[in-house]
């Protein structure tokens, strides 16, 4: 997609966790503050525990499981069974609020603590008590309130020798053996001496900085120290742009350690906060650190040992929300940073086969990804585009389903997965392979999964759930090389963002992604202010061969309306054989391409002849490729997504927004290939329609709206129009906006559309009448 009319492609710029987390003791917690060792179970070895064992340190790690708070009168009795490094927190409410100590926010030095001192904020009022404000206003009240437990995260003990402020706002932390550190926000970390583990990855001394995004909508990674180590922590240069997306969508607000909104105007404000307890975090948020069951640690340790002799291929299966992505990330990071691993430094191949919640890439696609560096951030914080070069991972090949589920076209899905598998064998066969599968494990989904396993012939198959039995039996029948390993699913925890929200954030992050100075960043301008690319769809040298519709058939006269304002996949067609479903097998053009010896002129001429045979023109002149057909994955691949901003019928141009760089599109033209735009059942980009409205409202309010915690509802939960804060916020903006109509109250809503609330005073009226 060139920016100059003279370019061949005829595109131009328009003028307008605890020790259970990554190893250690197998500990169960009970509400009475007792930590009970599980008898008769093997000790799991994680990256943290394995490093200590390798150094001959046989002492067991101190338990680090969070301790529930108890009333003051119970704390003395419970102290006998409480570990020394985790002290119980008194929860008795006094008549006046006890002043909470401040968390370490960036480079500000904390007060010196001796070894017996409580961590900062220990004893601070918990932010979860719903009745806190009322109780604080009662003078002399002796009421003891029941409140949520204060969870201990970090046992790092800062003092003058272990905590230093360096030039440039950096922090130098000296961690003792067994200490752990939990940080909320965005930061960079460099190990100066010793070794630490983070998200399963072992970080060693070097000049390289590892950039981490740790929002509270995911479990916070834990920095562990198996021996004495010195690390440098600094603010993330890409923190302000991604937080700036909060001016365009409430989904990106209040995810970090912001004190005054995504754009506070204070350049010196650090982008991270050290959490000693949950009281150091934002209010009204349930924080959690990353935890992995002991069974996970044992299985990861076994796979790590197996990978040292030969490349392993692991297929991770299980229902949705069972922890497949988390387990895969921990395993990937440990293999990547295993010093004893065979061929360490060449990376790992990841087959991301979940189009609904992809670990890499954008929703609606399945991809083969070459991962080189440890993965230390959520998916929406590291969008993989064709222009990104600083994320430590590249998309080797990708296919679009134009849908969030394989159910839209099972045949296309299995053909695409097998093509990615063949691409791995041909180019990355010497690397370990991790396969992340979708959570559809019943019916047709199970058939697709077993068919892939039988073709892939992996060395290990994992199932992240206790059952059902028929699913395990079917997987075992397709897996002949061994026994399917059954692992417990990840404990479901409260999250401030649902799967649908995270998918929206991932797509929005993709379209706003940029690459400046080797650091991934984002543009915070609404897409409505970005000049679009102009793609010619008519004339002798069009920029696209045509438009295809996957999984639905649109009448030709309605195609323009169907694609306007929607997301399309940009697919490069490598060979005319990709249209073999449309063109008969004995067609001369297709047979000519089988020789694979044509020059660019001949290939281009072949596509031009095909264009007249496979396309039908809409009333606007848009070429529509036959409905109900798909491209053959063997001869095509996806290069990215594009958002259709408008259709200019007078000039025969499509106005599109895409992060795909110009040189990538020019390369297709130089090789004689063709570009096809694929429409399907992508999520509607409603976030793009409202960006300008939220941006205006945010400017008018001065960022005050961002200080309020956003109320997130589940996908199936209705929103009460009368109490929708977002509706009021959008309505405060001025100016007409395409595709947007602000409704107030029950305007244009049918009967029963509002939330039905259950009356909780039934019988009270009847009693009153008596």
XYZ file of C-alpha atoms in Angstrom:
770
model
C 0.000 0.000 0.000
C 2.091 2.861 -1.321
C 1.790 6.459 -0.230
C 2.322 7.891 -3.699
C 0.065 7.612 -6.773
C 3.095 6.796 -8.888
C 3.665 3.583 -6.956
C 2.573 0.401 -8.660
C 0.099 -0.583 -5.950
C -1.828 2.660 -6.440
C -2.233 3.472 -2.753
C -1.863 7.020 -1.537
C -2.225 9.008 1.625
C -5.525 10.851 1.718
C -5.103 14.575 2.311
C -7.343 14.540 5.183
C 2.656 -15.996 42.886
C 3.788 -17.428 46.137
C 6.094 -20.503 46.054
C 3.250 -22.254 44.324
C 3.625 -19.720 41.583
C 6.872 -20.868 40.061
C 8.071 -23.528 42.425
C 8.633 -24.238 46.066
C 6.536 -25.688 48.828
C 3.223 -27.329 48.167
C 1.183 -25.193 50.577
C -2.514 -24.913 51.260
C -3.943 -21.905 53.080
C -6.853 -21.840 55.512
C -8.707 -18.868 56.906
C -7.302 -19.342 60.433
C -3.852 -18.203 59.250
C -2.369 -21.700 59.329
C -0.190 -22.940 56.506
C -0.464 -26.704 56.213
C 2.010 -28.855 54.350
C 0.325 -31.418 52.106
C 1.584 -34.857 53.138
C 2.576 -37.552 50.716
C 3.199 -35.256 47.724
C 6.368 -34.711 45.753
C 8.016 -31.354 45.898
C 7.618 -29.475 42.601
C 10.590 -27.805 40.970
C 10.053 -24.504 39.230
C 12.577 -22.134 37.731
C 13.106 -20.573 41.154
C 13.460 -23.853 43.066
C 15.556 -25.437 40.345
C 18.156 -22.675 40.497
C 18.515 -23.082 44.233
C 18.850 -26.837 43.922
C 21.513 -26.443 41.228
C 23.599 -24.367 43.623
C 23.472 -27.054 46.301
C 21.318 -25.055 48.644
C 19.211 -27.695 50.274
C 17.327 -25.407 52.648
C 13.677 -25.186 51.836
C 12.190 -21.856 50.908
C 10.216 -19.950 53.511
C 6.507 -20.233 52.893
C 5.213 -17.173 51.065
C 1.552 -17.892 50.800
C -0.688 -14.949 51.606
C -2.054 -14.897 55.119
C -5.613 -13.943 55.845
C -6.065 -11.158 58.350
C -7.550 -11.985 61.723
C -8.910 -9.989 64.656
C -6.336 -8.735 67.108
C -7.319 -11.162 69.835
C -6.603 -14.101 67.548
C -3.269 -12.898 66.195
C -1.229 -13.928 69.231
C -2.509 -17.471 69.205
C -1.964 -17.783 65.503
C 1.567 -16.422 65.557
C 2.988 -19.738 66.672
C 2.173 -21.309 63.313
C 2.809 -18.209 61.216
C 6.053 -18.087 59.194
C 8.584 -15.538 60.347
C 8.641 -13.585 57.103
C 4.830 -13.231 56.938
C 3.207 -11.466 59.864
C -0.545 -11.464 60.540
C -2.299 -8.141 60.110
C -4.599 -6.876 62.825
C -7.988 -6.039 61.393
C -9.689 -4.453 64.422
C -11.242 -1.155 63.390
C -10.408 1.828 65.600
C -12.572 4.877 66.002
C -10.313 6.844 63.657
C -8.647 5.648 60.506
C -5.072 4.548 60.972
C -2.824 6.398 58.582
C -1.593 3.902 55.983
C 2.040 3.938 55.023
C 2.655 4.783 51.384
C 3.729 2.199 48.823
C 7.028 2.549 47.025
C 6.119 4.440 43.877
C 9.120 4.499 41.607
C 12.309 6.227 42.749
C 11.105 7.585 46.103
C 13.146 5.941 48.854
C 11.166 4.067 51.526
C 11.809 4.342 55.247
C 14.576 2.103 56.563
C 13.383 -1.201 57.965
C 15.156 -3.714 60.104
C 14.670 -7.419 59.660
C 11.893 -7.559 62.238
C 9.959 -4.626 60.801
C 6.694 -5.019 59.040
C 6.710 -4.270 55.289
C 5.246 -0.895 54.360
C 1.465 -0.790 54.522
C 1.246 -3.746 56.887
C -1.594 -2.780 59.152
C -3.010 -0.294 56.666
C -6.751 -0.207 56.170
C -7.853 -2.604 53.512
C -9.359 -0.994 50.380
C -12.058 -3.652 50.064
C -14.318 -2.798 52.975
C -17.570 -1.440 51.548
C -18.536 0.091 54.889
C -15.218 1.778 55.514
C -16.346 5.367 54.963
C -19.367 4.995 57.221
C -17.394 3.460 60.076
C -14.670 6.097 59.874
C -17.273 8.781 60.517
C -18.444 7.296 63.791
C -16.554 8.876 66.672
C -15.699 6.484 69.465
C -17.226 3.493 67.748
C -16.104 0.160 69.157
C -17.519 -1.854 66.234
C -15.193 -4.402 64.715
C -15.761 -4.616 60.966
C -15.391 -7.752 58.929
C -13.078 -6.941 56.047
C -11.288 -8.746 53.252
C -7.814 -10.075 54.047
C -4.723 -8.025 53.405
C -2.620 -10.231 51.140
C 1.148 -10.093 51.405
C 2.942 -9.923 48.073
C 6.572 -8.812 48.548
C 8.884 -9.790 51.408
C 11.728 -7.591 50.142
C 13.038 -5.507 53.064
C 14.179 -2.086 51.827
C 16.777 -0.102 53.752
C 19.669 2.218 52.959
C 21.876 -0.628 51.732
C 19.304 -2.517 49.665
C 17.401 0.383 48.103
C 19.196 3.100 46.144
C 18.123 5.748 43.699
C 20.292 6.013 40.581
C 20.564 8.645 37.900
C 17.669 8.858 35.475
C 15.077 7.787 38.011
C 16.289 4.185 38.183
C 16.141 2.052 41.304
C 18.868 -0.334 42.407
C 17.522 -3.150 44.545
C 19.651 -5.733 46.312
C 17.620 -8.843 46.963
C 18.559 -11.476 49.474
C 18.152 -15.188 48.954
C 14.488 -16.200 48.977
C 13.076 -12.691 48.681
C 10.266 -11.953 46.277
C 9.035 -8.771 44.665
C 5.638 -7.981 43.103
C 5.378 -4.839 40.987
C 2.243 -3.265 39.556
C 2.581 -1.163 36.422
C 5.055 -0.953 33.548
C 8.775 -1.197 34.074
C 12.108 -2.307 32.705
C 14.410 -4.621 34.633
C 18.106 -5.346 34.238
C 20.019 -7.879 36.298
C 23.394 -6.515 37.424
C 24.490 -9.553 39.436
C 23.088 -12.901 40.461
C 19.996 -14.438 38.887
C 16.264 -13.872 39.285
C 13.170 -15.510 37.847
C 10.155 -13.686 36.423
C 7.147 -15.383 34.835
C 9.156 -18.599 34.660
C 12.066 -16.946 32.832
C 15.521 -16.939 34.398
C 17.093 -13.498 33.961
C 20.884 -13.328 34.172
C 23.399 -10.466 34.341
C 23.596 -8.517 31.067
C 23.170 -5.053 29.623
C 19.787 -6.023 28.179
C 16.656 -4.621 29.732
C 13.527 -6.718 29.853
C 10.374 -4.635 29.479
C 7.347 -5.702 31.478
C 3.711 -4.588 31.490
C 1.865 -5.803 34.605
C -1.742 -4.528 34.742
C -4.033 -5.708 37.508
C -6.513 -7.275 35.046
C -4.065 -10.209 34.941
C -2.259 -11.984 37.755
C 0.875 -10.011 38.616
C 4.190 -11.766 37.873
C 6.464 -12.399 40.840
C 10.177 -11.560 40.772
C 11.993 -14.254 42.783
C 15.569 -14.360 43.952
C 17.147 -17.833 44.356
C 20.397 -16.247 45.520
C 21.657 -12.769 46.336
C 21.100 -10.541 43.325
C 21.199 -6.903 42.308
C 18.656 -5.565 39.827
C 17.878 -2.202 38.298
C 14.253 -1.183 37.800
C 13.217 1.790 35.715
C 10.089 3.319 34.218
C 8.794 1.950 30.931
C 9.114 4.372 27.972
C 6.019 2.820 26.402
C 3.843 3.183 29.500
C 2.397 6.608 28.732
C 1.184 5.722 25.203
C -0.672 2.570 26.216
C -2.210 4.346 29.190
C -3.085 7.174 26.817
C -5.425 4.753 25.084
C -7.625 5.311 28.134
C -8.589 8.656 26.612
C -10.096 6.686 23.722
C -11.699 3.778 25.599
C -12.641 3.155 29.253
C -11.300 -0.384 28.910
C -7.733 0.940 29.167
C -8.365 3.067 32.257
C -7.216 2.337 35.800
C -5.272 -0.804 34.957
C -1.933 0.256 36.375
C -0.660 2.458 39.176
C -2.020 5.751 37.863
C -2.573 8.459 40.415
C -4.324 11.063 38.265
C -5.495 9.443 35.068
C -3.739 8.124 31.967
C -2.253 11.542 31.176
C -1.358 13.193 34.431
C 1.050 15.706 32.913
C 3.736 14.775 35.426
C 6.740 13.544 33.498
C 8.552 12.468 36.672
C 5.767 10.202 37.903
C 7.095 6.613 37.823
C 5.220 3.987 35.878
C 5.347 1.247 38.522
C 4.607 0.589 42.182
C 6.136 -2.040 44.457
C 3.346 -3.927 46.224
C 4.167 -5.154 49.702
C 0.537 -5.926 50.489
C -2.767 -5.626 48.662
C -3.359 -2.379 50.576
C -0.639 -0.735 48.470
C -2.644 -1.216 45.285
C -5.595 0.721 43.898
C -8.863 0.655 45.801
C -11.835 -1.460 44.754
C -9.549 -3.889 42.941
C -8.840 -7.482 43.929
C -5.139 -7.955 43.238
C -3.561 -11.367 42.811
C -0.077 -12.629 42.115
C 0.666 -15.345 39.588
C 0.177 -18.835 40.974
C 0.710 -22.208 39.380
C -0.326 -25.492 40.996
C 2.442 -27.890 42.049
C 1.293 -30.286 39.322
C 2.102 -27.599 36.762
C 5.592 -27.173 38.165
C 6.287 -30.897 38.063
C 5.097 -31.183 34.468
C 7.099 -28.125 33.364
C 10.183 -29.573 35.044
C 9.679 -32.863 33.199
C 9.237 -31.127 29.843
C 12.283 -28.962 30.494
C 14.452 -32.003 31.096
C 13.092 -33.677 27.952
C 13.827 -30.581 25.839
C 17.529 -30.730 26.718
C 18.071 -33.894 24.662
C 15.840 -33.143 21.665
C 13.204 -30.578 20.651
C 9.881 -31.339 22.263
C 6.480 -30.717 20.712
C 3.753 -30.044 23.262
C 0.041 -29.689 22.509
C -1.812 -27.889 25.313
C -5.548 -28.608 25.360
C -8.447 -27.970 27.694
C -11.678 -25.982 28.050
C -11.698 -22.213 27.963
C -10.384 -20.287 30.975
C -8.478 -23.329 32.194
C -5.029 -21.704 32.103
C -3.703 -22.989 28.772
C -2.110 -19.667 27.815
C -0.608 -19.152 31.278
C 0.877 -22.632 31.371
C 2.214 -22.237 27.840
C 3.840 -18.926 28.690
C 5.540 -20.338 31.788
C 6.799 -23.326 29.813
C 7.944 -21.161 26.901
C 9.908 -18.804 29.156
C 11.619 -21.629 31.034
C 12.721 -23.388 27.853
C 13.928 -20.107 26.348
C 16.108 -19.259 29.342
C 17.294 -22.763 30.236
C 21.080 -22.564 30.245
C 21.412 -26.329 29.805
C 18.908 -26.446 26.935
C 20.001 -27.724 23.555
C 20.291 -24.926 21.028
C 19.344 -22.233 23.529
C 19.161 -18.840 21.878
C 17.496 -19.993 18.659
C 14.045 -19.499 20.112
C 10.837 -21.516 20.213
C 8.100 -22.043 17.642
C 4.563 -21.434 18.892
C 1.474 -22.581 17.009
C -1.245 -20.221 18.222
C -4.414 -21.980 17.078
C -6.972 -20.118 19.211
C -8.628 -17.419 17.034
C -10.807 -16.149 19.874
C -8.095 -15.501 22.492
C -4.764 -15.597 20.629
C -1.615 -15.370 22.700
C 0.144 -13.728 19.748
C -1.179 -11.742 16.821
C -4.682 -10.344 16.464
C -8.100 -11.977 17.037
C -9.593 -13.903 14.145
C -6.236 -15.338 13.016
C -4.181 -18.435 13.731
C -0.426 -18.101 13.475
C 2.975 -19.727 13.592
C 5.148 -17.482 15.755
C 8.901 -17.558 16.263
C 9.555 -16.460 19.860
C 13.099 -15.419 20.809
C 12.747 -13.433 24.037
C 10.714 -14.312 27.150
C 7.074 -13.261 27.082
C 6.580 -10.918 30.050
C 3.427 -8.956 29.194
C -0.239 -9.630 28.365
C -1.284 -10.028 24.744
C -2.787 -6.565 24.350
C 0.509 -5.010 25.483
C 2.550 -6.611 22.675
C 0.609 -6.492 19.395
C 2.508 -8.275 16.633
C 2.290 -6.279 13.414
C 4.386 -6.458 10.281
C 6.281 -3.357 11.426
C 7.081 -4.450 14.988
C 10.745 -5.329 15.490
C 11.285 -4.975 19.239
C 8.962 -7.551 20.774
C 11.273 -10.552 20.609
C 8.792 -12.486 18.437
C 7.805 -12.520 14.770
C 4.845 -14.036 12.946
C 6.317 -16.547 10.501
C 2.985 -17.343 8.823
C -0.638 -16.581 9.570
C -4.088 -17.486 8.239
C -7.388 -15.751 8.803
C -10.639 -17.442 9.739
C -12.422 -14.065 9.742
C -14.170 -15.382 12.833
C -13.583 -15.850 16.545
C -14.317 -19.577 16.479
C -13.306 -22.572 14.331
C -17.014 -23.446 14.211
C -17.473 -20.927 11.399
C -15.616 -23.193 8.947
C -14.095 -26.393 10.421
C -12.674 -27.494 7.061
C -10.834 -24.213 6.560
C -9.579 -24.356 10.147
C -8.031 -27.803 9.851
C -6.526 -26.946 6.432
C -4.958 -23.794 7.877
C -3.578 -25.570 10.955
C -1.989 -28.310 8.840
C -0.388 -25.709 6.563
C 1.139 -23.958 9.594
C 2.346 -27.324 10.847
C 4.045 -28.063 7.513
C 5.616 -24.602 7.534
C 7.043 -25.322 10.977
C 8.510 -28.637 9.855
C 10.093 -27.075 6.768
C 11.618 -23.991 8.416
C 11.673 -24.410 12.200
C 11.789 -28.173 12.676
C 14.894 -27.942 14.881
C 13.106 -25.761 17.461
C 10.792 -26.864 20.276
C 7.109 -26.498 19.392
C 4.327 -25.341 21.701
C 0.741 -25.564 20.449
C -1.998 -23.491 22.092
C -5.427 -24.818 21.140
C -8.909 -23.263 21.481
C -11.188 -24.146 24.369
C -13.688 -25.957 22.165
C -13.275 -29.559 23.305
C -16.718 -30.977 22.648
C -18.356 -32.309 19.498
C -16.821 -30.963 16.310
C -14.187 -29.124 18.316
C -12.943 -32.407 19.748
C -12.897 -33.946 16.261
C -10.741 -31.086 14.968
C -8.407 -31.435 17.932
C -7.920 -35.176 17.580
C -7.374 -34.862 13.831
C -4.659 -32.278 14.368
C -2.942 -34.414 17.036
C -2.923 -37.438 14.769
C -1.307 -35.366 11.995
C 1.118 -33.444 14.215
C 2.371 -36.511 16.146
C 3.544 -34.446 19.164
C 5.809 -35.759 21.870
C 3.468 -34.610 24.680
C -0.235 -33.838 24.990
C -1.603 -32.016 28.042
C -5.199 -31.583 29.133
C -5.845 -28.724 31.572
C -8.911 -30.056 33.382
C -9.957 -33.070 35.457
C -12.393 -34.395 32.817
C -14.685 -35.393 31.190
C -13.605 -38.970 30.631
C -14.801 -39.236 27.018
C -12.665 -36.252 26.023
C -9.572 -37.779 27.599
C -10.246 -41.097 25.898
C -10.629 -39.450 22.496
C -7.399 -37.514 22.948
C -5.607 -40.666 24.030
C -6.794 -42.552 20.935
C -5.284 -39.896 18.666
C -2.061 -39.640 20.709
C -0.061 -42.827 20.159
C 3.321 -41.645 21.469
C 2.453 -41.676 25.157
C -0.136 -40.885 27.776
C -2.149 -37.682 27.865
C -1.033 -35.741 30.955
C -3.937 -34.408 33.001
C -3.290 -31.202 34.900
C -5.568 -29.141 37.141
C -7.074 -26.034 35.623
C -6.115 -22.625 36.885
C -8.172 -21.373 39.794
C -10.793 -18.944 38.544
C -10.195 -15.507 39.999
C -12.081 -12.251 39.800
C -10.973 -10.120 36.872
C -11.816 -6.584 35.900
C -11.832 -7.473 32.212
C -13.723 -10.304 30.554
C -12.528 -12.333 27.576
C -14.572 -10.154 25.213
C -13.052 -7.001 26.728
C -9.517 -8.343 26.359
C -10.198 -9.256 22.733
C -11.420 -5.719 22.065
C -8.343 -4.282 23.769
C -6.072 -6.534 21.729
C -7.647 -5.416 18.447
C -7.588 -1.756 19.455
C -3.961 -2.053 20.523
C -3.123 -3.589 17.126
C -4.578 -0.686 15.134
C -2.864 1.919 17.318
C 0.525 0.167 17.416
C 3.660 1.946 16.258
C 7.384 1.210 16.272
C 9.618 4.067 17.377
C 13.281 3.779 18.315
C 13.028 0.035 18.826
C 10.431 0.306 21.625
C 6.833 -0.751 20.937
C 4.497 2.178 21.418
C 1.024 3.347 20.485
C -0.524 6.437 18.962
C -3.149 7.994 21.205
C -4.928 9.946 18.469
C -8.425 8.761 17.490
C -8.404 6.772 14.272
C -10.784 9.347 12.823
C -7.873 11.825 12.789
C -5.444 9.459 11.034
C -5.175 9.956 7.230
C -6.324 6.690 5.622
C -4.721 4.747 2.803
C -6.538 4.926 -0.512
C -6.816 1.571 -2.265
C -7.931 1.624 -5.882
C -10.393 -1.141 -6.667
C -11.150 -0.243 -10.300
C -9.121 0.358 -13.436
C -6.381 -1.628 -15.145
C -4.009 -1.790 -12.131
C -6.159 -2.059 -8.998
C -4.636 -2.356 -5.555
C -6.760 -5.378 -4.631
C -7.802 -8.379 -6.649
C -11.190 -8.478 -4.965
C -13.176 -8.901 -1.771
C -14.229 -12.281 -0.371
C -16.839 -13.043 2.293
C -16.180 -15.967 4.631
C -19.035 -17.826 6.336
C -21.819 -15.652 4.949
C -23.211 -14.688 1.566
C -23.963 -11.069 0.841
C -25.965 -9.949 -2.164
C -23.742 -8.038 -4.557
C -25.793 -4.874 -4.226
C -25.297 -4.892 -0.422
C -21.571 -5.635 -0.311
C -20.490 -1.978 -0.011
C -22.795 -1.425 2.963
C -21.706 -4.735 4.538
C -17.974 -3.924 4.563
C -18.117 -0.192 5.260
C -16.933 0.475 8.807
C -15.847 -3.130 9.419
C -12.567 -4.997 9.831
C -11.198 -6.975 6.882
C -8.250 -9.367 6.729
C -5.525 -8.498 4.229
C -4.425 -11.713 2.519
C -1.520 -12.140 0.128
C -2.242 -14.628 -2.642
C 1.017 -16.338 -3.595
C -0.334 -18.449 -6.426
C -3.473 -18.726 -8.540
C -3.922 -22.222 -7.142
C -5.394 -20.498 -4.088
C -8.605 -20.122 -6.146
C -8.929 -23.765 -7.124
C -12.348 -23.922 -5.430
C -13.537 -21.290 -7.877
C -11.594 -22.170 -11.036
C -11.842 -25.769 -12.336
C -8.725 -27.884 -11.895
C -8.086 -28.036 -15.634
C -8.177 -24.250 -16.090
C -5.262 -23.048 -18.197
C -4.309 -20.286 -15.789
C -4.149 -22.635 -12.841
C -2.267 -25.276 -14.775
C 0.206 -22.629 -15.885
C 0.887 -21.669 -12.287
C 1.692 -25.278 -11.396
C 4.952 -24.959 -13.300
C 6.075 -22.313 -10.747
C 8.559 -20.950 -13.308
C 6.819 -17.774 -14.443
C 8.344 -14.332 -14.020
C 6.508 -11.469 -12.326
C 4.940 -10.255 -15.567
C 3.492 -13.678 -16.314
C 2.206 -14.094 -12.761
C 0.566 -10.659 -12.872
C -0.978 -11.449 -16.253
C -2.284 -14.721 -14.829
C -4.017 -12.912 -11.941
C -5.485 -10.349 -14.340
C -7.030 -13.119 -16.427
C -8.362 -14.757 -13.280
C -9.849 -11.487 -12.079
C -12.311 -11.355 -14.950
C -13.382 -14.959 -14.313
C -13.772 -15.047 -10.534
C -15.163 -11.586 -9.715
C -18.537 -9.896 -10.015
C -18.828 -6.121 -9.861
C -21.130 -4.408 -7.382
C -23.100 -1.271 -8.358
C -20.154 0.717 -6.913
C -17.723 -1.201 -9.114
C -16.190 -3.201 -6.231
C -14.947 -6.628 -7.406
C -16.614 -9.366 -5.332
C -15.093 -12.842 -5.443
C -17.592 -15.722 -5.444
C -19.509 -16.074 -2.178
C -19.237 -19.256 -0.144
C -15.613 -19.945 -1.067
C -12.327 -19.615 0.763
C -8.686 -19.278 -0.234
C -6.451 -22.339 -0.095
C -4.037 -21.842 2.852
C -1.258 -23.595 0.933
C -1.024 -20.732 -1.545
C -2.000 -17.713 0.557
C -1.334 -16.161 3.945
C -2.593 -13.250 6.030
C -0.408 -10.179 6.550
C -2.680 -8.104 8.782
C -6.009 -6.397 9.341
C -7.556 -3.277 7.843
C -10.469 -1.112 8.948
C -12.613 0.257 6.102
C -13.161 3.890 6.939
C -15.114 4.774 3.799
C -15.767 4.051 0.116
C -15.218 6.780 -2.481
C -17.322 5.746 -5.464
C -16.330 8.779 -7.561
C -12.649 7.838 -7.609
C -13.067 4.088 -7.110
C -11.106 4.090 -3.852
C -11.389 2.237 -0.566
C -10.240 4.300 2.403
C -8.657 1.935 4.920
C -6.723 2.189 8.172
C -4.040 -0.410 8.855
C -0.705 -0.691 10.681
C 0.729 -2.691 7.762
C 3.755 -0.712 6.491
C 4.041 0.522 2.936
C 7.159 -1.497 2.113
C 5.370 -4.712 3.046
C 2.667 -4.034 0.482
C 5.200 -2.965 -2.121
C 6.956 -6.296 -1.704
C 3.787 -8.084 -2.792
C 3.636 -5.956 -5.907
C 7.291 -6.564 -6.720
C 6.908 -10.339 -6.516
C 3.858 -10.276 -8.763
C 1.448 -11.405 -6.059
C -2.081 -10.225 -5.442
C -3.964 -8.890 -2.432
C -7.443 -10.024 -1.382
C -9.544 -8.440 1.366
C -11.540 -10.979 3.392
C -14.703 -10.067 5.254
C -16.251 -12.319 7.846
C -17.543 -12.427 11.397
C -14.966 -10.238 13.081
C -16.137 -8.412 16.179
C -17.764 -5.120 15.252
C -15.177 -2.329 15.833
C -17.523 -0.244 17.991
C -14.457 0.933 19.920
C -13.300 2.748 16.754
C -16.636 4.535 16.366
C -16.563 6.007 19.874
C -12.874 6.944 20.145
C -13.399 10.545 19.111
C -16.354 10.963 21.483
C -14.409 9.598 24.461
C -11.437 11.741 23.482
C -13.579 14.882 23.505
C -15.263 13.967 26.770
C -11.926 13.204 28.393
C -10.578 16.605 27.381
C -13.629 18.404 28.754
C -13.500 16.605 32.084
C -9.756 17.132 32.438
C -9.201 13.445 33.049
C -11.367 13.293 36.152
C -13.513 10.529 34.683
C -10.451 8.322 34.443
C -9.947 8.440 38.201
C -13.113 6.445 38.819
C -12.818 2.686 38.631
C -14.712 1.401 35.625
C -17.539 -1.018 36.293
C -17.058 -4.067 34.085
C -19.924 -6.446 33.357
C -19.861 -9.923 31.929
C -20.603 -10.512 28.243
C -24.089 -11.810 28.984
C -24.948 -9.234 31.643
C -27.171 -6.362 30.662
C -26.314 -2.764 31.431
C -28.881 -0.514 33.030
C -29.205 2.497 30.691
C -30.284 4.733 33.548
C -27.023 4.086 35.407
C -24.557 3.765 32.532
C -21.727 6.171 33.236
C -20.236 5.604 29.796
C -23.476 6.714 28.165
C -23.339 10.008 30.015
C -19.691 10.443 29.182
C -20.249 9.882 25.457
C -23.296 12.137 25.424
C -21.208 15.013 26.794
C -19.193 15.118 23.581
C -20.354 17.282 20.713
C -20.414 16.864 16.967
C -21.910 14.242 14.667
C -20.204 10.868 14.549
C -20.797 8.148 11.919
C -22.397 4.894 13.100
C -23.101 6.369 16.553
C -26.425 7.333 18.074
C -26.584 8.248 21.748
C -29.732 6.956 23.435
C -30.896 8.207 26.801
C -32.751 6.072 29.283
C -35.033 3.570 27.570
C -35.182 5.537 24.316
C -35.751 3.196 21.331
C -35.368 0.197 23.592
C -37.992 -2.515 23.687
C -39.914 -3.635 26.733
C -37.775 -5.810 28.984
C -34.463 -4.451 27.687
C -33.529 -2.895 31.013
C -31.984 -4.831 33.889
C -34.583 -6.598 36.010
C -33.775 -6.291 39.682
C -35.125 -8.665 42.306
C -37.031 -7.015 45.113
C -35.452 -7.875 48.441
C -38.271 -6.528 50.664
C -40.919 -9.050 49.685
C -43.238 -9.589 52.612
C -42.223 -6.339 54.288
C -45.201 -4.552 52.752
C -47.556 -7.343 53.796
C -46.298 -7.202 57.366
C -46.760 -3.462 57.400
C -50.379 -3.882 56.320
C -51.034 -6.175 59.232
